[in-house]
mmCIF file of C-alpha atoms in Angstrom:
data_model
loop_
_atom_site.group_PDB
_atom_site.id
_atom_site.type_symbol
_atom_site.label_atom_id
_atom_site.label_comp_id
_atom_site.label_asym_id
_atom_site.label_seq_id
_atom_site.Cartn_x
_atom_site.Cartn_y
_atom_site.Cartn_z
ATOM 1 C CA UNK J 1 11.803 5.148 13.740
ATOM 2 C CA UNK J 2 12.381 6.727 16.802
ATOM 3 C CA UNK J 3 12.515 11.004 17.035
ATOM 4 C CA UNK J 4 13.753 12.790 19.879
ATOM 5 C CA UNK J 5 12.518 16.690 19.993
ATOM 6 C CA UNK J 6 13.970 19.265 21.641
ATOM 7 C CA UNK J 7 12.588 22.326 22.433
ATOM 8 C CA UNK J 8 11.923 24.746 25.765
ATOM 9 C CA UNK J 9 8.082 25.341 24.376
ATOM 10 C CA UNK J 10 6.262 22.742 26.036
ATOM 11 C CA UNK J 11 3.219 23.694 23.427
ATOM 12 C CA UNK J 12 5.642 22.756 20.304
ATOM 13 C CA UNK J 13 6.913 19.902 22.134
ATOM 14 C CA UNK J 14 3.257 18.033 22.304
ATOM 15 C CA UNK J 15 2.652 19.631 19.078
ATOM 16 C CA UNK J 16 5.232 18.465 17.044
ATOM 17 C CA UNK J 17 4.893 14.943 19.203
ATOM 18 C CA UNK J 18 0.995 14.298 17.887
ATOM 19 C CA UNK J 19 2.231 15.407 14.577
ATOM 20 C CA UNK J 20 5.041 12.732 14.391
ATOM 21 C CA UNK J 21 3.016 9.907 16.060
ATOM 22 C CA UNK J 22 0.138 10.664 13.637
ATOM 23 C CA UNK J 23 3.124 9.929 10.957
ATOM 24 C CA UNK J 24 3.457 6.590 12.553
ATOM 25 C CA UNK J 25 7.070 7.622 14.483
ATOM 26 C CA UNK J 26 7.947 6.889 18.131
ATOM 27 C CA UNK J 27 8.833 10.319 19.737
ATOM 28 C CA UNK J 28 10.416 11.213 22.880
ATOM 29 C CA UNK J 29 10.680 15.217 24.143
ATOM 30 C CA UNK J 30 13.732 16.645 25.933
ATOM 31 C CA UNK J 31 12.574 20.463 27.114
ATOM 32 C CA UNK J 32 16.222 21.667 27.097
ATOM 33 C CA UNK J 33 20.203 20.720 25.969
ATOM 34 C CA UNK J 34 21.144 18.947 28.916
ATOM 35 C CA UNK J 35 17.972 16.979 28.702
ATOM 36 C CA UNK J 36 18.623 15.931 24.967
ATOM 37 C CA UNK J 37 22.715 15.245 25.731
ATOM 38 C CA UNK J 38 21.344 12.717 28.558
ATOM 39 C CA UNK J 39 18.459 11.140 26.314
ATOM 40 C CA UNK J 40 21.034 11.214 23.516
ATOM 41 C CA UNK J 41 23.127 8.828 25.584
ATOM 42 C CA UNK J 42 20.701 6.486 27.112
ATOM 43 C CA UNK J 43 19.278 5.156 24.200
ATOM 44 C CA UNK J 44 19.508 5.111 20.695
ATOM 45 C CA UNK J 45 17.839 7.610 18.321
ATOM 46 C CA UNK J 46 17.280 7.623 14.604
ATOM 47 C CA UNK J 47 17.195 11.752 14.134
ATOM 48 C CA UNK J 48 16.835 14.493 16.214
ATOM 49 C CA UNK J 49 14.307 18.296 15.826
ATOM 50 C CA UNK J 50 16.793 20.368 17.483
ATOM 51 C CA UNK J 51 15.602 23.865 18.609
ATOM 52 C CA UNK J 52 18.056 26.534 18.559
ATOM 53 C CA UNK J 53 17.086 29.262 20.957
ATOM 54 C CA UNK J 54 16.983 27.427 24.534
ATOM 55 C CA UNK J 55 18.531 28.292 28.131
ATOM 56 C CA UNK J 56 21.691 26.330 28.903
ATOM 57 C CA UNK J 57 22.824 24.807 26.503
ATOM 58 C CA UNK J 58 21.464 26.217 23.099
ATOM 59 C CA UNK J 59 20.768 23.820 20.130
ATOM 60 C CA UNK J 60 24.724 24.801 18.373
ATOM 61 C CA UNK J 61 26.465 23.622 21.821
ATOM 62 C CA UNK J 62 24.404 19.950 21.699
ATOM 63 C CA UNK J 63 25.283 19.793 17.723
ATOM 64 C CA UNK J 64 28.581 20.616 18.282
ATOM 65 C CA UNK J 65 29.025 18.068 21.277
ATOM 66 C CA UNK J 66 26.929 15.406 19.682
ATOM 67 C CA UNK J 67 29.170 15.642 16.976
ATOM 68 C CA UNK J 68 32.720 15.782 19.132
ATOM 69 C CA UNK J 69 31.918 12.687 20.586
ATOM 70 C CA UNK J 70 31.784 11.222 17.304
ATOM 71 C CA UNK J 71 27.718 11.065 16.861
ATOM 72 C CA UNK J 72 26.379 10.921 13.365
ATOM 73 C CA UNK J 73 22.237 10.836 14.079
ATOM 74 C CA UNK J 74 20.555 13.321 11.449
ATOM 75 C CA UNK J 75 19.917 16.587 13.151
ATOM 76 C CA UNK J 76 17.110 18.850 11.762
ATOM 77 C CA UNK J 77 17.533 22.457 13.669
ATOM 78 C CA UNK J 78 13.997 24.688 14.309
ATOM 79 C CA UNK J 79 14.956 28.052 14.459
ATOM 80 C CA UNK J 80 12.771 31.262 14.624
ATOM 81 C CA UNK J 81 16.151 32.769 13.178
ATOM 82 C CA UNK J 82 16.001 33.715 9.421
ATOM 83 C CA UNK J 83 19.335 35.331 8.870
ATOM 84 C CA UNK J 84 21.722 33.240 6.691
ATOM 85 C CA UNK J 85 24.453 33.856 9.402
ATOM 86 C CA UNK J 86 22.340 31.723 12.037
ATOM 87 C CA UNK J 87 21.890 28.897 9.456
ATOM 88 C CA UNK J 88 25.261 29.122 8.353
ATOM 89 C CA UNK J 89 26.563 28.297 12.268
ATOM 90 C CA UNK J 90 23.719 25.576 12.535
ATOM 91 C CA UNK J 91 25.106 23.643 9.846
ATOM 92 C CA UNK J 92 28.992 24.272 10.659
ATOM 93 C CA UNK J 93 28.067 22.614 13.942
ATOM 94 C CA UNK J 94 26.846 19.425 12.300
ATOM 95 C CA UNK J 95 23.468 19.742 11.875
ATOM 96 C CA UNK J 96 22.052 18.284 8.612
ATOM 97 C CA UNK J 97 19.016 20.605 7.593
ATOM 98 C CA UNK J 98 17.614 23.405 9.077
ATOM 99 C CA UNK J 99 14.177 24.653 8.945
ATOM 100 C CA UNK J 100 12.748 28.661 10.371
ATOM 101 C CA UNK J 101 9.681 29.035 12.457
ATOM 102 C CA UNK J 102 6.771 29.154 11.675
ATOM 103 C CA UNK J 103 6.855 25.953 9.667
ATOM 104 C CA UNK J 104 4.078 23.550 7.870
ATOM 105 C CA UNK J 105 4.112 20.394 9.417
ATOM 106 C CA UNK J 106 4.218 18.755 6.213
ATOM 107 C CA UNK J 107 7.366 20.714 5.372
ATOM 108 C CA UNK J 108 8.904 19.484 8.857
ATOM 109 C CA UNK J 109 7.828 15.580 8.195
ATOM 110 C CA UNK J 110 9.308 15.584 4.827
ATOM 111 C CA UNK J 111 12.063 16.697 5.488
ATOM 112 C CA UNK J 112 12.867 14.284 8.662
ATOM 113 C CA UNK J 113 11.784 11.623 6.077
ATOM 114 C CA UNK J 114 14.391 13.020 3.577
ATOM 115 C CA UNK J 115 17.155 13.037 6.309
ATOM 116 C CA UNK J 116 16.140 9.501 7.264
ATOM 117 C CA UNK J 117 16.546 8.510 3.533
ATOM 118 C CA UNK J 118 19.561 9.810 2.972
ATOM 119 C CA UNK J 119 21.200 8.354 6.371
ATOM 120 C CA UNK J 120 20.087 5.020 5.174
ATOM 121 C CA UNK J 121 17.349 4.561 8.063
ATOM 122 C CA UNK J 122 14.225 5.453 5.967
ATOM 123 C CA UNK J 123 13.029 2.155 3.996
ATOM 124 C CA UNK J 124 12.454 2.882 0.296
ATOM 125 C CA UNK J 125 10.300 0.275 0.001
ATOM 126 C CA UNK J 126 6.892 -0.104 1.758
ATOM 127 C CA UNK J 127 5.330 -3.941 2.062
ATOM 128 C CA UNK J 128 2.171 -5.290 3.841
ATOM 129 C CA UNK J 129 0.816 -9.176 3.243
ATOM 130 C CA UNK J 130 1.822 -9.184 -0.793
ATOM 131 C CA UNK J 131 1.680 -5.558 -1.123
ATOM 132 C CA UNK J 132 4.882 -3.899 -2.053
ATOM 133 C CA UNK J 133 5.997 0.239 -3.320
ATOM 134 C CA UNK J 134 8.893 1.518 -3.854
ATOM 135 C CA UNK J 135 9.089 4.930 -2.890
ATOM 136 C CA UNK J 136 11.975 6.042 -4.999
ATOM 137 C CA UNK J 137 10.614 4.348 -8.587
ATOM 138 C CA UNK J 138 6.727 4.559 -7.611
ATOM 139 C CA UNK J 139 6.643 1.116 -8.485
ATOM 140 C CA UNK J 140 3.329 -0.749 -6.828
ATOM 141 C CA UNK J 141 2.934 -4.335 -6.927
ATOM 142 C CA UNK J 142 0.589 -7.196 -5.963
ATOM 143 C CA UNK J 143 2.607 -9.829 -5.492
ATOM 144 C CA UNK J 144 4.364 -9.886 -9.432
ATOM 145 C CA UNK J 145 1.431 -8.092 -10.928
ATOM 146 C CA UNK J 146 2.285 -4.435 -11.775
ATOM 147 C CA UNK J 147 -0.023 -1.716 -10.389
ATOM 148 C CA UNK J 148 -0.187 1.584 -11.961
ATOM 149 C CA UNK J 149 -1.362 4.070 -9.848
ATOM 150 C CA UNK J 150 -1.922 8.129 -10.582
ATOM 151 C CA UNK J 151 -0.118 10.703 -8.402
ATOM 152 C CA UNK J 152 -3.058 10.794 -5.251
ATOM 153 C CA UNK J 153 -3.527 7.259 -5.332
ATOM 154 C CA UNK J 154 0.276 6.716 -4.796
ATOM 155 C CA UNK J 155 -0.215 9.449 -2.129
ATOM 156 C CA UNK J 156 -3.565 7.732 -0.468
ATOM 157 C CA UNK J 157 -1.544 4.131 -0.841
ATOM 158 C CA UNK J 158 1.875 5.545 1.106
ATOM 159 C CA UNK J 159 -0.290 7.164 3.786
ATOM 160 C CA UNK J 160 -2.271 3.497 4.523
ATOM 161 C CA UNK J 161 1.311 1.552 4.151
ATOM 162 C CA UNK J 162 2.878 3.778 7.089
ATOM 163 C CA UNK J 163 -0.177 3.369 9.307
ATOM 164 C CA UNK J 164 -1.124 -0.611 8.775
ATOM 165 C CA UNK J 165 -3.992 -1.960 11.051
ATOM 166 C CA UNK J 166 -4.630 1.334 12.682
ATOM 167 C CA UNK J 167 -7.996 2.684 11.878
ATOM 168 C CA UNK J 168 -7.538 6.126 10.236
ATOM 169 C CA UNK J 169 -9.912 8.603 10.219
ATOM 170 C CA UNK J 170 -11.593 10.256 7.446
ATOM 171 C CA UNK J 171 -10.703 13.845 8.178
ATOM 172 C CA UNK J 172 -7.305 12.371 9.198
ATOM 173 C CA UNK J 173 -6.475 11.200 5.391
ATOM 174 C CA UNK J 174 -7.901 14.334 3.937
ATOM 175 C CA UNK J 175 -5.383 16.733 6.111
ATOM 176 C CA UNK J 176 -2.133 14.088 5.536
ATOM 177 C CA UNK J 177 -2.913 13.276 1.821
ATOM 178 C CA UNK J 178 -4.545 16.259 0.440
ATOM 179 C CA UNK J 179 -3.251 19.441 2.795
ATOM 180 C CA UNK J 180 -4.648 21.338 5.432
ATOM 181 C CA UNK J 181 -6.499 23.382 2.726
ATOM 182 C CA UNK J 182 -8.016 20.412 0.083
ATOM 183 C CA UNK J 183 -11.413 21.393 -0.578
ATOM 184 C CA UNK J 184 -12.920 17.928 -1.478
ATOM 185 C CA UNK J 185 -16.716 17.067 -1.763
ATOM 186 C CA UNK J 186 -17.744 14.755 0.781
ATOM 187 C CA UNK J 187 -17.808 11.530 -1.293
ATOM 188 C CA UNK J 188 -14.190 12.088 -2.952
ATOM 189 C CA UNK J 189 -12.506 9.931 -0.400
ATOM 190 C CA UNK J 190 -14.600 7.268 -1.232
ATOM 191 C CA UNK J 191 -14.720 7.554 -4.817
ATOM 192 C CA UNK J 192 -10.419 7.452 -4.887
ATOM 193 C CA UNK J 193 -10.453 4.895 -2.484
ATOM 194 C CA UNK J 194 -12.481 2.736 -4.895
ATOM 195 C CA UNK J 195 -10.298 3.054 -7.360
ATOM 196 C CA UNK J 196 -7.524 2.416 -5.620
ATOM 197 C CA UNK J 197 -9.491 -1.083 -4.309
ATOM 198 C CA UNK J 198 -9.763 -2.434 -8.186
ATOM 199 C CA UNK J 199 -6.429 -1.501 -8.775
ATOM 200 C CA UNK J 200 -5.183 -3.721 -5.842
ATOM 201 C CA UNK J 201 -7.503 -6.151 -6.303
ATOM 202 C CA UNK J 202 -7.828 -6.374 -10.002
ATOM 203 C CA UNK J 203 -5.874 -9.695 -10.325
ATOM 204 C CA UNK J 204 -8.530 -11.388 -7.831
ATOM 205 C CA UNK J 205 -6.507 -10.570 -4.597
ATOM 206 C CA UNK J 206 -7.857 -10.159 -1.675
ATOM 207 C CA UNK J 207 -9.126 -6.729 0.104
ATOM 208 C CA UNK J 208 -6.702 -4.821 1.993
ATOM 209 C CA UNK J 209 -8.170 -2.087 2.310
ATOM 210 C CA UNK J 210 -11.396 -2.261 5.099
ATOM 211 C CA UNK J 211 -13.986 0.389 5.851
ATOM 212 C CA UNK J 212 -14.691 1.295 9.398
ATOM 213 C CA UNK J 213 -18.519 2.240 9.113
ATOM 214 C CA UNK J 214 -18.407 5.585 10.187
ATOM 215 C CA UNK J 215 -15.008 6.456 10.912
ATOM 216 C CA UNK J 216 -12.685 5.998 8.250
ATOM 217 C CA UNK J 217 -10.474 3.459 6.966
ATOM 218 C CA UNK J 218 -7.928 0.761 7.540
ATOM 219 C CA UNK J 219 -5.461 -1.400 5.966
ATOM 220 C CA UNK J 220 -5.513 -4.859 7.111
ATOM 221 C CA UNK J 221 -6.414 -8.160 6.212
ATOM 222 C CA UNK J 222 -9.915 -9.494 7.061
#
C-alpha cells in the first residue's frame, strides 16, 4: 500500500513517514498542492493525508481537482481547524475522513486502514506460510485447525502478520500493540508471546514465530 502525504511541515512530513513505514506502508511526501497534483499524476497511489492549511494551493483546491478529473483515491484531510464549517467544506470537496491536529498516531493509522477497507484496497485477510486471520470475523487458522485467540493475542498476531521477516523490536511491539502509555512488567511480552506460540503450534506445526536474542522478535520460518 502506497501513501502519499502532504503537508508544508517538513517535521510532520518525516513524522508521519516513520510512523507509516513502521506500519509496514510505502510513503512518499509532497511539501505542498502542486507537489501532490504532480505526484498524484505520475504514479499511482492507494490514499492520500491531505493537509489543509498550505501556500498555493490549499488541501480543498487539490480535493476538489483530484476529484474533477474524475479521481476516486481515499483522501484523509489533517487539519489544525476544529470548526464544523472547515470539516463540512473538506468533505464537500471529496475528501473521505477528516481528522484535527494534534492527533494520536494510532488514531491517524486506523483510520487510513479503515479508508483502505472500505475502498476495497485493504486485505481482510492476513496469510503467511499456513497462517491465515481474518480481520473482519477474528477468525485464526493453522492451516484447517481453528485457533482461538483472546483480544491482545489477536492484537500481537495482526502486528507480526503486517511486518513478516522484519525483525521487530521489543519496545517497538509494546508502543504498536499496547499504546504509547502500556505499563507492562518487563517479562509480559514474553509471557503473551508464549502463549500465542502453543496456540499456533498446538497441532504440531512448525514455529513461526523466532526470537532475536536481544532485540525482539520476528515472524518467519526457520
Amino acid at each position: 500500500m502506497v501513501i502519499l502525504v502532504v503537508d508544508d511541515d517538513a517535521g510532520l512530513r518525516r513524522a508521519l513517514r516513520r510512523v507509516l513505514i513502521s506500519e509496514g506502508f510505502e510513503v512518499e511526501l509532497a511539501e505542498d498542492g502542486e507537489a501532490a497534483l504532480a505526484r498524484l499524476r505520475a504514479r499511482s497511489f492507494d490514499a492520500v493525508v491531505l493537509d489543509v492549511m498550505m501556500p498555493g494551493s490549499d488541501g480543498i483546491e487539490v480535493c476538489e481537482r483530484l476529484r474533477s478529473e474524475g479521481g476516486e483515491l481515499p483522501v484523509l484531510m489533517l487539519t489544525a481547524r476544529d470548526a464544523v464549517r472547515d470539516r463540512v467544506a473538506g468533505l464537500q470537496a471529496g475528501a473521505d475522513d477528516y481528522l484535527v491536529k494534534p492527533f494520536a498516531n494510532e488514531e491517524l493509522v486506523a483510520r487510513i486502514r479503515a479508508l483502505l477497507r472500505r475502498a476495497g484496497g485493504g486485505a481482510e485477510t492476513m496469510e503467511f506460510a499456513d497462517l491465515r486471520l481474518d480481520l473482519l470475523t477474528r477468525d485464526a487458522r493453522r492451516g484447517e485447525r481453528e485457533i482461538e485467540l483472546s483480544p491482545i493475542e489477536f492484537e500481537l498476531l495482526e502486528f507480526f502478520l503486517r511486518h513478516p521477516r522484519q525483525v521487530l523490536a521489543r519496545d517497538l511491539i509494546y508502543e504498536r500493540v499496547w499504546g504509547y502509555d502500556a505499563s507492562l512488567s518487563s517479562n509480559s511480552l514474553d509471557v503473551f508471546v508464549g502463549h500465542l506460540r502453543r496456540k499456533l503450534e498446538a497441532g504440531g506445526e512448525s514455529r513461526l514465530i523466532q526470537t532475536v536474542r536481544g532485540v525482539g522478535f520476528t515472524l518467519r520460518e526457520r
